[in-house]
CSV table of C-alpha atoms in Angstrom, one decimal:
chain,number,residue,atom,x,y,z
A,7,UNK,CA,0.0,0.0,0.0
A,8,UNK,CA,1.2,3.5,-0.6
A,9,UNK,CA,1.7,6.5,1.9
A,10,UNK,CA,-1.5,7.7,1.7
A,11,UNK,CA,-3.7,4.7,1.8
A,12,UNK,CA,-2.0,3.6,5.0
A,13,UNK,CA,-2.2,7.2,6.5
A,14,UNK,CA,-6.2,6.7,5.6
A,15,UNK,CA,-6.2,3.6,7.3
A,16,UNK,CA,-4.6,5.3,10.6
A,17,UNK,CA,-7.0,8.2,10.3
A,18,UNK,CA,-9.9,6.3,10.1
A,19,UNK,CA,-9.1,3.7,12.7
A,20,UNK,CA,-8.1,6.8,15.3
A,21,UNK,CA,-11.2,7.5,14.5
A,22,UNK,CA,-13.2,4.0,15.3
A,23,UNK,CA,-11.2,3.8,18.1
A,24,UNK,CA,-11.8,7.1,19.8
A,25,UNK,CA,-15.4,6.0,19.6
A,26,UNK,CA,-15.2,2.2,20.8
A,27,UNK,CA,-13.2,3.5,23.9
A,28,UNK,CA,-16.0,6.1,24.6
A,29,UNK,CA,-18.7,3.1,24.0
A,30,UNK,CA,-16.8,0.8,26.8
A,31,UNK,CA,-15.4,2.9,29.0
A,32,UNK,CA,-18.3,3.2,31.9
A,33,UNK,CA,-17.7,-0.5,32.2
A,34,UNK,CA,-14.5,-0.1,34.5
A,35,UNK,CA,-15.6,2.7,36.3
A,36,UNK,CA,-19.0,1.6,36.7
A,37,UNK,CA,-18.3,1.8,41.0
A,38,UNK,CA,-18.2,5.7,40.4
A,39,UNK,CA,-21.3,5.9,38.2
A,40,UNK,CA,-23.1,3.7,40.9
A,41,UNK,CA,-22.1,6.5,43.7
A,42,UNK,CA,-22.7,9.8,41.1
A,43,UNK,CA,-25.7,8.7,40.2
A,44,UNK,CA,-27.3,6.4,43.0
A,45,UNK,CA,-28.5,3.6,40.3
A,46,UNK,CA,-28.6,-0.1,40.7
A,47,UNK,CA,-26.2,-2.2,38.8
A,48,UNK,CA,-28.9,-3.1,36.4
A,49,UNK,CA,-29.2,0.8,35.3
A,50,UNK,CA,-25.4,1.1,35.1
A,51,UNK,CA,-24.9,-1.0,32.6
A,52,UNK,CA,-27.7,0.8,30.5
A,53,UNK,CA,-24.8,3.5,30.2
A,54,UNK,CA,-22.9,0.9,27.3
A,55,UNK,CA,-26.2,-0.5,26.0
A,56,UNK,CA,-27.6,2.4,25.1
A,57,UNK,CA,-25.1,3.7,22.9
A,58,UNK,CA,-25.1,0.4,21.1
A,59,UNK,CA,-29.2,1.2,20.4
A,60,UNK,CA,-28.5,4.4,19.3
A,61,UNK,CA,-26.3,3.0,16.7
A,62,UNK,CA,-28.7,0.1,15.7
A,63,UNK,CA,-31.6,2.1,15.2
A,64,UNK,CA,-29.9,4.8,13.3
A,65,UNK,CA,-27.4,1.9,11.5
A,66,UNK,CA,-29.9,1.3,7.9
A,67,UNK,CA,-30.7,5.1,7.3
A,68,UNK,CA,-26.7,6.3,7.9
A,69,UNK,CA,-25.8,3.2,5.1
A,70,UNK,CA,-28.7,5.0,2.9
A,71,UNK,CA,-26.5,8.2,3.5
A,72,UNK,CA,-23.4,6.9,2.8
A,73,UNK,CA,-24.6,6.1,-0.6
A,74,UNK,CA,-26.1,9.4,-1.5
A,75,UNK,CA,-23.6,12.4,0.1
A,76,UNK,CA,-20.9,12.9,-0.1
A,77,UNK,CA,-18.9,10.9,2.5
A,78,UNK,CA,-16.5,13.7,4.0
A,79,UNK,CA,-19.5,15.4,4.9
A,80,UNK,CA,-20.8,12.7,6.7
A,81,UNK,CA,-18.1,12.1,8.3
A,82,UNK,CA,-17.3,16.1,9.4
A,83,UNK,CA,-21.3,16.4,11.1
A,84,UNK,CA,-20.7,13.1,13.1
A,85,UNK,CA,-17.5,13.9,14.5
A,86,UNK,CA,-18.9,17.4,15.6
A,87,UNK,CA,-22.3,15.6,16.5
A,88,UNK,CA,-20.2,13.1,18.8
A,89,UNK,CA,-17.5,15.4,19.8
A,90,UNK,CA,-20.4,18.0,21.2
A,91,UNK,CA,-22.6,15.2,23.1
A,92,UNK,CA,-19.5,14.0,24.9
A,93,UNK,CA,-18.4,17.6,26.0
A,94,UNK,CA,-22.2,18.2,26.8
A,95,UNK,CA,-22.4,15.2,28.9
A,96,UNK,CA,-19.9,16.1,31.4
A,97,UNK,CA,-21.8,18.9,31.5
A,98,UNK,CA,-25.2,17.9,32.5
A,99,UNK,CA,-26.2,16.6,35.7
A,100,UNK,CA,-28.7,13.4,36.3
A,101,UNK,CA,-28.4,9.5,34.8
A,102,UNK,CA,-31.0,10.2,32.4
A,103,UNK,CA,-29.9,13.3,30.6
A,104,UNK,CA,-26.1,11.4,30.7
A,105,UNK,CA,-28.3,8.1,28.7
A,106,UNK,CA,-29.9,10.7,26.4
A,107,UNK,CA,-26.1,11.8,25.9
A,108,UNK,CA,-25.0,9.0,25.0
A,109,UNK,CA,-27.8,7.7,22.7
A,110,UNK,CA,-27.0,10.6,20.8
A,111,UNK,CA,-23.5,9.6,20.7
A,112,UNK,CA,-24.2,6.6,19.6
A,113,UNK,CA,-26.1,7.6,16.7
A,114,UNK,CA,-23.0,8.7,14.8
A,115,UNK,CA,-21.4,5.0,14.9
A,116,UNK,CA,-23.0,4.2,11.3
A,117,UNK,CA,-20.7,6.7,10.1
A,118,UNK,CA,-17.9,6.6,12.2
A,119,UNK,CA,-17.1,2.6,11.8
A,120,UNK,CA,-19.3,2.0,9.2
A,121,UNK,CA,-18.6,4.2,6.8
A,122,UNK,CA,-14.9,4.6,8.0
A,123,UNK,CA,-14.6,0.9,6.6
A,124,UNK,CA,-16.4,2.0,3.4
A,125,UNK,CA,-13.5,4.4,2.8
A,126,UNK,CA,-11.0,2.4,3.6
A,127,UNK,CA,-11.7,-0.5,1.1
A,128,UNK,CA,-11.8,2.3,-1.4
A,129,UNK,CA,-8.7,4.1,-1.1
A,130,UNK,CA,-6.2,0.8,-1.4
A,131,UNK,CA,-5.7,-1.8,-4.0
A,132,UNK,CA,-8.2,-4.7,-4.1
A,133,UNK,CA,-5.5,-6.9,-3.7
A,134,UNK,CA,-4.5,-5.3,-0.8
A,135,UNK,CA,-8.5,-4.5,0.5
A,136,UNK,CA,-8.8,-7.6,3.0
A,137,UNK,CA,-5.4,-6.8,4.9
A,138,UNK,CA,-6.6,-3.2,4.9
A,139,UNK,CA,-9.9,-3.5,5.7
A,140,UNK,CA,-9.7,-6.4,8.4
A,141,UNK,CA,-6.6,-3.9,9.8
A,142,UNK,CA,-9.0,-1.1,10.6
A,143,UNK,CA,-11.7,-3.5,12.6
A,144,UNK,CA,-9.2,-3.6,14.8
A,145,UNK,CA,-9.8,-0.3,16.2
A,146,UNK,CA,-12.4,-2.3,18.1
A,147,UNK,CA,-11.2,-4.0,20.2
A,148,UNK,CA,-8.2,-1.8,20.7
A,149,UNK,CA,-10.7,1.2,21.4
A,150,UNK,CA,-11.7,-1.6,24.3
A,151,UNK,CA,-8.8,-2.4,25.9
A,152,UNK,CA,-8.2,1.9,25.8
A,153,UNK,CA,-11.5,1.8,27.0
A,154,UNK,CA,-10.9,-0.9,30.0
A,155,UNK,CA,-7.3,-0.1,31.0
A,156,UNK,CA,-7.2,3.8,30.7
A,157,UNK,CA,-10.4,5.1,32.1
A,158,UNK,CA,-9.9,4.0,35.7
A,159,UNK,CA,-6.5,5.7,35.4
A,160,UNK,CA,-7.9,9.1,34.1
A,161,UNK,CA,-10.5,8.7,36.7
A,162,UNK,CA,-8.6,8.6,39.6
A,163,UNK,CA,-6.3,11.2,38.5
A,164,UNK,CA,-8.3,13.5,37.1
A,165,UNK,CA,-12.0,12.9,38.1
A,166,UNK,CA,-14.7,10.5,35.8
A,167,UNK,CA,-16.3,13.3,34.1
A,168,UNK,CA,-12.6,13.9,32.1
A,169,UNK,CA,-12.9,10.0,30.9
A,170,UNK,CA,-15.0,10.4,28.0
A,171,UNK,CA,-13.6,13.7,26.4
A,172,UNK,CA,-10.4,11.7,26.3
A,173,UNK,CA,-11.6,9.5,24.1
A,174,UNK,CA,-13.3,12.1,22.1
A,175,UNK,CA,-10.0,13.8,21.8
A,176,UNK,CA,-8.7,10.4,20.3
A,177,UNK,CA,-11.4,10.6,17.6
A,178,UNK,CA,-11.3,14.7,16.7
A,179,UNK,CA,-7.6,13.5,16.5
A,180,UNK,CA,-8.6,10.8,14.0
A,181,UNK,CA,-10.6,13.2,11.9
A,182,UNK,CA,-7.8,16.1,11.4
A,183,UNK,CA,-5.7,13.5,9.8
A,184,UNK,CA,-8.3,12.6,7.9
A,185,UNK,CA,-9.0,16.1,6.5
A,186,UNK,CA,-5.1,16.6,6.5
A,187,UNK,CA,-4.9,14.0,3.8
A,188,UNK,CA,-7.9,15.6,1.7
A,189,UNK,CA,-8.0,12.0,-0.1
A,190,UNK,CA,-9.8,11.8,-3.7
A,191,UNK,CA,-13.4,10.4,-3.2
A,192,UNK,CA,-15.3,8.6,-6.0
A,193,UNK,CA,-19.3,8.7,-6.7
A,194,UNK,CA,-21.5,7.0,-8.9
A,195,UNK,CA,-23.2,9.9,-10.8
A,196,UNK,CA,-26.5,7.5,-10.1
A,197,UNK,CA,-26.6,7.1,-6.5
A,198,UNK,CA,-29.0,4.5,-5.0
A,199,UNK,CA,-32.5,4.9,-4.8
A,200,UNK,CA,-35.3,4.0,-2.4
A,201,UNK,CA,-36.0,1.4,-5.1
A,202,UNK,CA,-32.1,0.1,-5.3
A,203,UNK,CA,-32.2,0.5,-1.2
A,204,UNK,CA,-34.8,-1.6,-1.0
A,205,UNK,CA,-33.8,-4.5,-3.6
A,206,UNK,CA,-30.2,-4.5,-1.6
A,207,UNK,CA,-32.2,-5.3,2.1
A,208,UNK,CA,-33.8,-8.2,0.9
A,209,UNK,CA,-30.5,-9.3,-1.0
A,210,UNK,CA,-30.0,-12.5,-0.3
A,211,UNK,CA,-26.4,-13.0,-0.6
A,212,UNK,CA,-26.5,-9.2,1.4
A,213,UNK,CA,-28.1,-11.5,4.0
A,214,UNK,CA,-26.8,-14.3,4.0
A,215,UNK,CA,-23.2,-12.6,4.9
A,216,UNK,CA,-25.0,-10.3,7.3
A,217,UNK,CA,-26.2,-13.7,9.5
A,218,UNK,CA,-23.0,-15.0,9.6
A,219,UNK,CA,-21.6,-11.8,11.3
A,220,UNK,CA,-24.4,-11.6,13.9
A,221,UNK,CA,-23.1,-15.7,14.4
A,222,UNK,CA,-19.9,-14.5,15.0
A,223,UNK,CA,-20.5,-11.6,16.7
A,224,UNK,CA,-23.4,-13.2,18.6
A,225,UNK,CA,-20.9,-16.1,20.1
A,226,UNK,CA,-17.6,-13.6,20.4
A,227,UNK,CA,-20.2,-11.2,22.6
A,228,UNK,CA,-21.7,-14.4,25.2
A,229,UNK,CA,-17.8,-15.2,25.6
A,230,UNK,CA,-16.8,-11.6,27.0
A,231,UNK,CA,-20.1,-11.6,29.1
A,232,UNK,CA,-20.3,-14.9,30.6
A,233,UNK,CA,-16.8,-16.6,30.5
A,234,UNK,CA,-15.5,-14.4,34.0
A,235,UNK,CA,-18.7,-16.0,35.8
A,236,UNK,CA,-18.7,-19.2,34.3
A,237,UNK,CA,-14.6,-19.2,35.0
A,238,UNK,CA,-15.6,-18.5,38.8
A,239,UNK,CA,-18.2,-21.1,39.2
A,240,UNK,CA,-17.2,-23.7,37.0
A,241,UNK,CA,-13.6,-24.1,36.8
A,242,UNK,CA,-13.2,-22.7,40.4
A,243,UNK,CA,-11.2,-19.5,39.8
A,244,UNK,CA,-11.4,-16.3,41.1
A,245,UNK,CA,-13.8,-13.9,39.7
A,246,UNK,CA,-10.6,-11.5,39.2
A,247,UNK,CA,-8.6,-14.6,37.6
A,248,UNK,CA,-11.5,-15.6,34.9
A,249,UNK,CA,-11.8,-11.6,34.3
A,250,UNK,CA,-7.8,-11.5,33.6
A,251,UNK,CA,-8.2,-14.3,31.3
A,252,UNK,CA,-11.0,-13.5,29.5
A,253,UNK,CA,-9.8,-9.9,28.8
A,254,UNK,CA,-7.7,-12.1,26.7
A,255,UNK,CA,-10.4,-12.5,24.0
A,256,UNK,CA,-10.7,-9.2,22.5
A,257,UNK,CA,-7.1,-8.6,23.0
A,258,UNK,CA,-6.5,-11.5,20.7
A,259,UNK,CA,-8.6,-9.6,17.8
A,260,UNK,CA,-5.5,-6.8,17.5
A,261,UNK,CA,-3.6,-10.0,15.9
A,262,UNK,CA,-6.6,-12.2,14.3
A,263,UNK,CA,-8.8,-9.8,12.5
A,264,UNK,CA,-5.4,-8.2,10.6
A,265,UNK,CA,-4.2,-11.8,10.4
A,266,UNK,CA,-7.7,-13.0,8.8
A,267,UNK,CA,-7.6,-10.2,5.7
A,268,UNK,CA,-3.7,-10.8,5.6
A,269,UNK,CA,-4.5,-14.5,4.9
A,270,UNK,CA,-7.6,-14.1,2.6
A,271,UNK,CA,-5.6,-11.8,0.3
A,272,UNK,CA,-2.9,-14.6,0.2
A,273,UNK,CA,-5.8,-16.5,-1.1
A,274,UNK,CA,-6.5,-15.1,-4.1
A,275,UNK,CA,-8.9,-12.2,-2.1
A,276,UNK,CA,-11.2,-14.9,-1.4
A,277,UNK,CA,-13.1,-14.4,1.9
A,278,UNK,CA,-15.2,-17.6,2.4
A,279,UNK,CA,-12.5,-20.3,3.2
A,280,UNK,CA,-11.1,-17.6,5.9
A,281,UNK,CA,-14.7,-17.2,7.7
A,282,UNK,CA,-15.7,-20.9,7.2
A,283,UNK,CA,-12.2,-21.9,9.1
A,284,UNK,CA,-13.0,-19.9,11.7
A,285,UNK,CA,-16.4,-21.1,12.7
A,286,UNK,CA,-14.8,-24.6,12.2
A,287,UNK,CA,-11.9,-24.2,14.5
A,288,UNK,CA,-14.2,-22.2,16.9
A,289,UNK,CA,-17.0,-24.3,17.4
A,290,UNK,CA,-14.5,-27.0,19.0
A,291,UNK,CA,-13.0,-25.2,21.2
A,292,UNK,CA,-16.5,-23.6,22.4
A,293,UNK,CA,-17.5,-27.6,22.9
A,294,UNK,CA,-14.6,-28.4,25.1
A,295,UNK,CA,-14.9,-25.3,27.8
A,296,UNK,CA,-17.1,-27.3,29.5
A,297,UNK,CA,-14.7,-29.7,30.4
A,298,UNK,CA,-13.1,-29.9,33.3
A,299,UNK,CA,-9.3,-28.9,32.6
A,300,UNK,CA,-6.6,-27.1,34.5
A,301,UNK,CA,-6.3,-23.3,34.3
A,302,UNK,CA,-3.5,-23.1,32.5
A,303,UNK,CA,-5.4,-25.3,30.4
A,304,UNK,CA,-8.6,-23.2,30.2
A,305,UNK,CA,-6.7,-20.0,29.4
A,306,UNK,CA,-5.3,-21.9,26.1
A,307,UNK,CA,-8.5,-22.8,25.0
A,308,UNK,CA,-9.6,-19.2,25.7
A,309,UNK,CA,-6.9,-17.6,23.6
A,310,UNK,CA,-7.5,-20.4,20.6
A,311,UNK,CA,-11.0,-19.3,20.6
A,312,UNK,CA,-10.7,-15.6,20.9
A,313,UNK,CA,-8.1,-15.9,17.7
A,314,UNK,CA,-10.2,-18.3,15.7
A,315,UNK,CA,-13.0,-16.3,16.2
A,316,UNK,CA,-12.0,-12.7,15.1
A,317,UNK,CA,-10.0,-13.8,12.1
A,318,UNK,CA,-13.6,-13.6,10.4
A,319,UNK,CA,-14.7,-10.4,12.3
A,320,UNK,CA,-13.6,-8.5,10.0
A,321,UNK,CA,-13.5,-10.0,6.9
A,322,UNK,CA,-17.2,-9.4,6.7
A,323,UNK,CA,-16.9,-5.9,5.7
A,324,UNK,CA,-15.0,-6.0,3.0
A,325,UNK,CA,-16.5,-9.6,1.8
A,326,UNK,CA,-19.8,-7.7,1.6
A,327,UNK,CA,-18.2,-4.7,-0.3
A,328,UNK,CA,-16.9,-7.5,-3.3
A,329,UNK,CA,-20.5,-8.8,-4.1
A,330,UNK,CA,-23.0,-5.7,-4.4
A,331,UNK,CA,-22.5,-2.8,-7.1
A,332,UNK,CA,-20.4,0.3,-5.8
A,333,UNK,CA,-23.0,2.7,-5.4
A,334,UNK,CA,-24.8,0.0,-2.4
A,335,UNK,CA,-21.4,-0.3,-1.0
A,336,UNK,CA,-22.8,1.8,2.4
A,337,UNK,CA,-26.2,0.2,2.6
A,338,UNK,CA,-25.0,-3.5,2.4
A,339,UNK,CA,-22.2,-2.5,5.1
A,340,UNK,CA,-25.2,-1.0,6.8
A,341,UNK,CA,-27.3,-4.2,6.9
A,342,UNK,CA,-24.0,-6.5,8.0
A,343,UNK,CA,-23.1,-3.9,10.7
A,344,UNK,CA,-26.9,-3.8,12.1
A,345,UNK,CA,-26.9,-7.6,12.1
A,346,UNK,CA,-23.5,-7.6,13.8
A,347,UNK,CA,-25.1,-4.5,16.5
A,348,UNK,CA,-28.3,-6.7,17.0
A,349,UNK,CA,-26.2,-10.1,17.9
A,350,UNK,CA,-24.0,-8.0,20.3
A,351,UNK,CA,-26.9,-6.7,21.8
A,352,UNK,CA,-29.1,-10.2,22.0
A,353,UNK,CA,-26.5,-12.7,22.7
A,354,UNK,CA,-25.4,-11.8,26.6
A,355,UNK,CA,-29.6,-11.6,27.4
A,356,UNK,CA,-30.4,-15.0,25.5
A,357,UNK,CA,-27.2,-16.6,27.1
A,358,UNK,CA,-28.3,-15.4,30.9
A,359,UNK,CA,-31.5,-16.7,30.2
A,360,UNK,CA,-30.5,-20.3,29.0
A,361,UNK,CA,-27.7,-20.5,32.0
A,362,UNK,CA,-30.5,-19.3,34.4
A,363,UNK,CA,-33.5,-21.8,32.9
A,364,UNK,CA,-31.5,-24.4,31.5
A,365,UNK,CA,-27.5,-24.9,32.3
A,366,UNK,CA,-24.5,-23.6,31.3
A,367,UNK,CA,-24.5,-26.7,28.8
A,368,UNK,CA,-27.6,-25.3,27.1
A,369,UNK,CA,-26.1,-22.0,26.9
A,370,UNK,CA,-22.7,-23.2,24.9
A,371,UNK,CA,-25.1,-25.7,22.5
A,372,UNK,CA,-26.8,-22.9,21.5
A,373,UNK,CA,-23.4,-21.1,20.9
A,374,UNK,CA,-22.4,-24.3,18.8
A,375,UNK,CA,-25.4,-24.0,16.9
A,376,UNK,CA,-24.8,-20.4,15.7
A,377,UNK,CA,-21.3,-21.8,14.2
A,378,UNK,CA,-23.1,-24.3,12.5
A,379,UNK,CA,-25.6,-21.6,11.0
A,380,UNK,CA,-22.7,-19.5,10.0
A,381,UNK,CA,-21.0,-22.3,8.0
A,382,UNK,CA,-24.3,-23.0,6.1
A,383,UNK,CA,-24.7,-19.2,5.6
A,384,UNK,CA,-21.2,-19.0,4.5
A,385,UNK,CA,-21.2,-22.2,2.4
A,386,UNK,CA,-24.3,-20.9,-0.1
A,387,UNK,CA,-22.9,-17.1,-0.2
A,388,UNK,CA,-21.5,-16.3,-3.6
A,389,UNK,CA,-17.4,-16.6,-3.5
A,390,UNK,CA,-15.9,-12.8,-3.4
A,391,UNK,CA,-14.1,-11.8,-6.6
A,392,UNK,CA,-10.5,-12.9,-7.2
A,393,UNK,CA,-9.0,-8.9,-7.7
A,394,UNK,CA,-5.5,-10.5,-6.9
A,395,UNK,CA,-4.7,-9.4,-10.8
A,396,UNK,CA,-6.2,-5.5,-10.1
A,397,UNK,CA,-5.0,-2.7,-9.1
């Protein structure tokens, strides 16, 4: 890749990052919110829920955007959007007005990841898209570990209200390189119409990629919800042990989801064997953390899974990019991502209530079953086109 493609990938993933940082953070500093606020637990974690609703319900009509204006003006009215409901947050007093804050905030993920990805399979080479593409999704889970790791430190220095500007600051940061670069944008003189809009949410290949991701997504999210408890009263550790370990799963992404669009590119660009390898080695190793092994055991099959599972992560964006006609690029992305959102948000409530109802047992089958409903997804998609030769 040239200069500028790979300071396009940086800008954009400063500016995916800055947001998935801002979208975790309350989660280690959720003590403080419990005090500032006098909520129950239940309420607290409403503060990382409802950003993820805001994004889901505003996720189809930002892909319908993409597709019709200009994208650097998308981009410049969510960064002010998010940037202002952050600083206006720390502003306001009561739990409700800070929820309203960051439902707003949450709003401008369609264009901030989504169309961020959008851009950045445009401005490489197609032979280069997947390494480029599954590079950037990796501002998820590094904007999670930022989020984790720094906002207890900035907290206790500093105070919690001066947490999420932070991360703001990461994203405005983001965003000037972006403008900096001024990169070269290409349109379709006929954007997509309410008719063409329409004909890509009922594509079926569009849909068949987009259940596979909330597979993925649906089994990667139960694994960071349920693995600490499930650590603690299965396999005997201590609550603070299983969370140590299982912090190891979204770490694991940094390395997998580059590592999955790295590989698929060696393959010719082809996406499918990629995503179908990593249901298969996934759903395994999801099978056997029931069983009763040692810890350092346990932690192995932890770190296998979180790998195995994110090299497809994010293949999915650019996989779904290769099959529809350039002027849907946004509104397919839109589907895949608001299948994605809706798994995240599903999974750790369905997987309570099977552990609760059922057993732990139940709740891992039905995890297995979503890998098996990937592969079939996966298996009668239409293979991504071979651009190893373009570009």
């Amino acid at each position: 890749m040239n200069r500028k493609a790979v300071r396009s990938v940086l800008a954009c993933s400063l500016i995916s990052a800055g947001f998935f940082s801002y979208l975790i953070s309350p989660a280690s500093i959720l003590p403080l919110l419990l005090s500032e606020f006098d909520i129950s637990r239940t309420d607290a974690g409403l503060s990382i829920s409802v950003v993820y609703l805001g994004w889901l319900v505003f996720q189809l009509p930002t892909g319908y955007l993409i597709d019709r204006v200009d994208v650097r003006s998308l981009m410049f009215a969510s960064v002010v959007v998010f940037v202002a409901a952050v600083f206006v947050g720390t502003a306001l007093t009561g739990y409700q007005s800070f929820l309203a804050v960051r439902f707003v905030a949450g709003i401008t993920g369609g264009v901030l990841f989504t169309a961020s990805a959008q851009i950045v399979g445009q401005v490489v080479q197609p032979r280069y898209q997947g390494t480029a593409v599954t590079a950037f999704t990796a501002s998820g889970p590094v904007g999670f570990v930022l989020g984790q790791l720094g906002s207890p430190l900035i907290a206790e220095r500093f105070g919690w209200q001066v947490v999420f500007p932070v991360y703001a600051l990461i994203t405005l940061l983001g965003y000037l390189l972006f403008r900096r670069i001024q990169q070269e944008q290409s349109y379709d003189a006929e954007s997509i119409s309410l008719r063409g809009f329409a004909e890509t949410l009922s594509n079926p290949a569009v849909l068949l990629i987009s259940l596979a991701a909330l597979c993925t997504n649906s089994m990667y999210l139960f694994l960071n919800t349920w693995i600490p408890t499930f650590a603690a009263e299965v396999h005997a550790l201590s609550l603070a042990g299983a969370g140590g370990i299982a912090a190891l799963i979204p770490f694991m992404g940094i390395v997998a989801r580059p590592g999955g669009g790295w590989l698929s590119d060696r393959l010719g660009t082809r996406r499918r064997p990629v995503i179908v390898a990593s249901f298969l080695l996934s759903v395994p190793v999801i099978a056997v953390l029931t069983q009763t092994v040692t810890q350092s055991v346990f932690a192995l099959f932890l770190l296998s899974v979180g790998f195995s599972l994110q090299l497809a992560e994010g293949l999915y964006f650019i996989y779904i990019q290769e099959i529809v006609p350039s002027n849907v690029t946004g509104t397919s992305l839109a589907v895949a991502t608001s299948f994605a959102i809706g798994g995240a948000l599903v999974a750790p409530i369905v997987g309570g209530w099977l552990i609760n109802a059922i057993s732990w047992y139940a709740a891992f089958a039905f995890n297995i079953l979503l890998g098996l409903v990937g592969i079939v997804a996966i298996l009668l998609s239409p293979e991504s086109v071979d651009s190893s030769t373009l570009g």
